[in-house]
Every structure is written in structure tokens, then in C-alpha cells.
Amino acid sequence: MMSTARVELTPGRRESCGIATTAPTVGLHEDVESIVGALVSRARIVTGMDIASAAVRDDDGEFPMRVFRGVRSAEFRALRIRTGAGLGGLVLQTGAPARLAEYHDSKMITSDYMAAVDIEGLHGMVCVPVVGPDGIFALLYAAIRTASTPGDVAVVRLEGLAAEAGTAMHHIAARRSHLEFSALQQRQSIAGRLHDSLAQTLFSVGVLAHRSRQHDDPGALLDGLAEIEAVAGSARSDLRATLAELCTIPPSRALDLALTAEARSFTAATAVPVWWSQRGTSRCVSSEVSAVVVDGLREGLRNAVKHASTDRVMATLRWGASEVVLVLQMPWGEAADRTAAEQAGFTSTTTPGVPGSGLGMLNCRAGALGGCLELTIDPDQDGLIVQRLTLPVTGYQP
């Protein structure tokens, strides 16, 4: 049984309530990469600490650093955490969160990673285990570059984020199990249908061929061949109908799948990850609404690279009873030219885009369908850019 007792290495200060509180954003994601990415981003925000990172378990049982926020050095990014080594190794041994007031002075940890911590200029550090269905699958770190102890509030908030991520991982495992069971049922159903149709037809072809070989009369032989041809033609028709049914995309899923494909193509071309989540039940929409939503995603992703120079995009598709909302969130990248972005119409107005710009035309198309496009840009250096596209779906059944 894994220990749940916290390893309290040093007494910590208690922060004021000014640090941003946690929000249920980590558990909304539906794949491991998105969960870990959101986990690290939220960790840095809710603790107010200088860096946040996550080491994720690999096939060898080690935990290489995979996701970083605020990390400057290649040495820290290249760390691979082993059980018993350093702060993360201690957490792997105990299964409990651990906190250090000063990494360099601690007698509780080994010095395996001291050089990388020195290069990164870190002092106070917290590490929290993220537990999934099969044990610890990630180590969540937050650290500061000043000699002050991470406080109790930071630890509690990191634990909350880790618990949310762990719950999301359990949900992924449950969904995967459900999908595997559904796929097995589908394969069994397909096997039964093929046995009842195609296998029986092939058996009939074999019988007819055997019977035809018994005839010496050319006329009877030709009749037998014609019958075989007719049966084979019927089998082809049945097979085509079965394959067409298997390949048909349910109308209510068409928009979701199109958006997912666009996001994957964008990531493949730019190496910028899109963390995707969905809320609500998918519905059928008109081709006009579908086209505007897909174009809204494309325009937002283009701006994410062209104007924001971001390193990640958070995308959410929300289905309501009478509307569908596409929300894109992206932080300003360090290389972003905000002046040039504003001149191109990428501004913090609620009706974005100058006439003729991509956002401007998208806003006009949304308005013609009874929807709207909103763009909100946080003035802070590390603030988020939020693009929200809302379109009605009233009159279309799921």
C-alpha cells in the first residue's frame, strides 16, 4: 500500500489568498499529453512560483522531464528522475508530496540532480505525485529562484491539481476500457453478419461449382456458371453495403471529427500542441454552421502562430441546447510582436478584426448566421488570448 503521509522537510510560510485559486481545467482534457500540459500551466499560475514542470513515467520506469513552464536551461529539461534520486526520487519512494526550503542544503535527498538545479538557479522546490490507475504516472514540480520556502497554500493547490489530473487519468482508463469492449462487440457483430451473409454465399458458390462439374451437357454447364455469377454478384452487393455502413460517420459526430483532424494537422505542421476538450452532447449542424466553426478553428490556429507566437493552444468545443461555442485560448509567446498584431486587427475588441482581415470576415460570416465572434486579450505580459465563436444550432436534431 502506497503511503499517503506528506513528507514535510521544512516548515513553510503561509501565503496570502492573493494567489489565483485552482479551477477545474485539468480534468476537462481527454488525453495524457493535454492533461499534463494543462497541469503544468495551472501549477505555475496557482502557486505564483517561477517554474513548473512535470516528469512523466516512460516504459523504462524512469520519469523524464516532459513539460516545462518558465524553465530556461537545457540541463534541467534533460533530467530523468529515478526512484530514490533527488527530490522526485524521494516522492517516488514515499508516494507523498515533499517540500524543500533550500534544495542545496537538504540532507533528505541525494545530490544526483544538483548541477541542473544550480544551472537553473532554483532554491525552494515542491514535488507532488500524480497517481493514475496503475500508480504514480507523473511528478509535478514547482520551484522558486529565491531563498524562500514554498508555503502551505502552494502545496495544497498542487495536490489539488494532481488529484484532478489523477481523476482524469482514471476517466481515460475507463473510457479506453469501454471503447475496447465496444470494439469487441462491434467485431463480433461484424463477424456474425459476414457469417450469415458472405460465408453462406461462398458456401453456395462452392455447391454450385461442384454441381456444375457433374454435368457433361455444355448448356447445363453454362446455366450453372450463370447461377454462380449471379450469386457472386449478390455477395459483392452485400459486402459493399456492409463496408459502406461501417465507414459511415454519424452526422452528430461530423463536426467534432473535422475539428480534431484540423487540430492534428496544425500540430503536425507547426509542432504547437492543441489541448482539446469537449463539453456537452454533439449535435447535427447545418453545413454553413459547420464551415464557419471549422474556419474559426483554422483562423485561430493561424493567429496563434502568426501573431501570438504561442507555444500551445487550448481548444474547447461546448455544445448547448441551442448553440455551439468554440473557445480558443493561447498565451502570448516571448517572440510575439503585439504592435504588429494590433495593426493586423488582432486587438482586444469584442468585434475583432479590421475589414478584410481573416477575423473580420469570420465575424461577418458568424453574424450572418445569427452568431458572434469575440476576442479578449489580457493586457498582462503572460495573459491569455481568448477567441470565442458562438453559433446557433436551433432546429437541428442530435
Tab-separated table of C-alpha atoms in Angstrom, residues 51 150 157 198 380:
chain	number	residue	atom	x	y	z
A	51	ILE	CA	8.825	27.472	-12.774
A	150	PRO	CA	7.243	27.426	-0.688
A	157	ARG	CA	-3.025	23.718	-4.537
A	198	LEU	CA	-20.931	-13.716	-47.149
A	380	ASP	CA	-0.586	41.397	-18.922
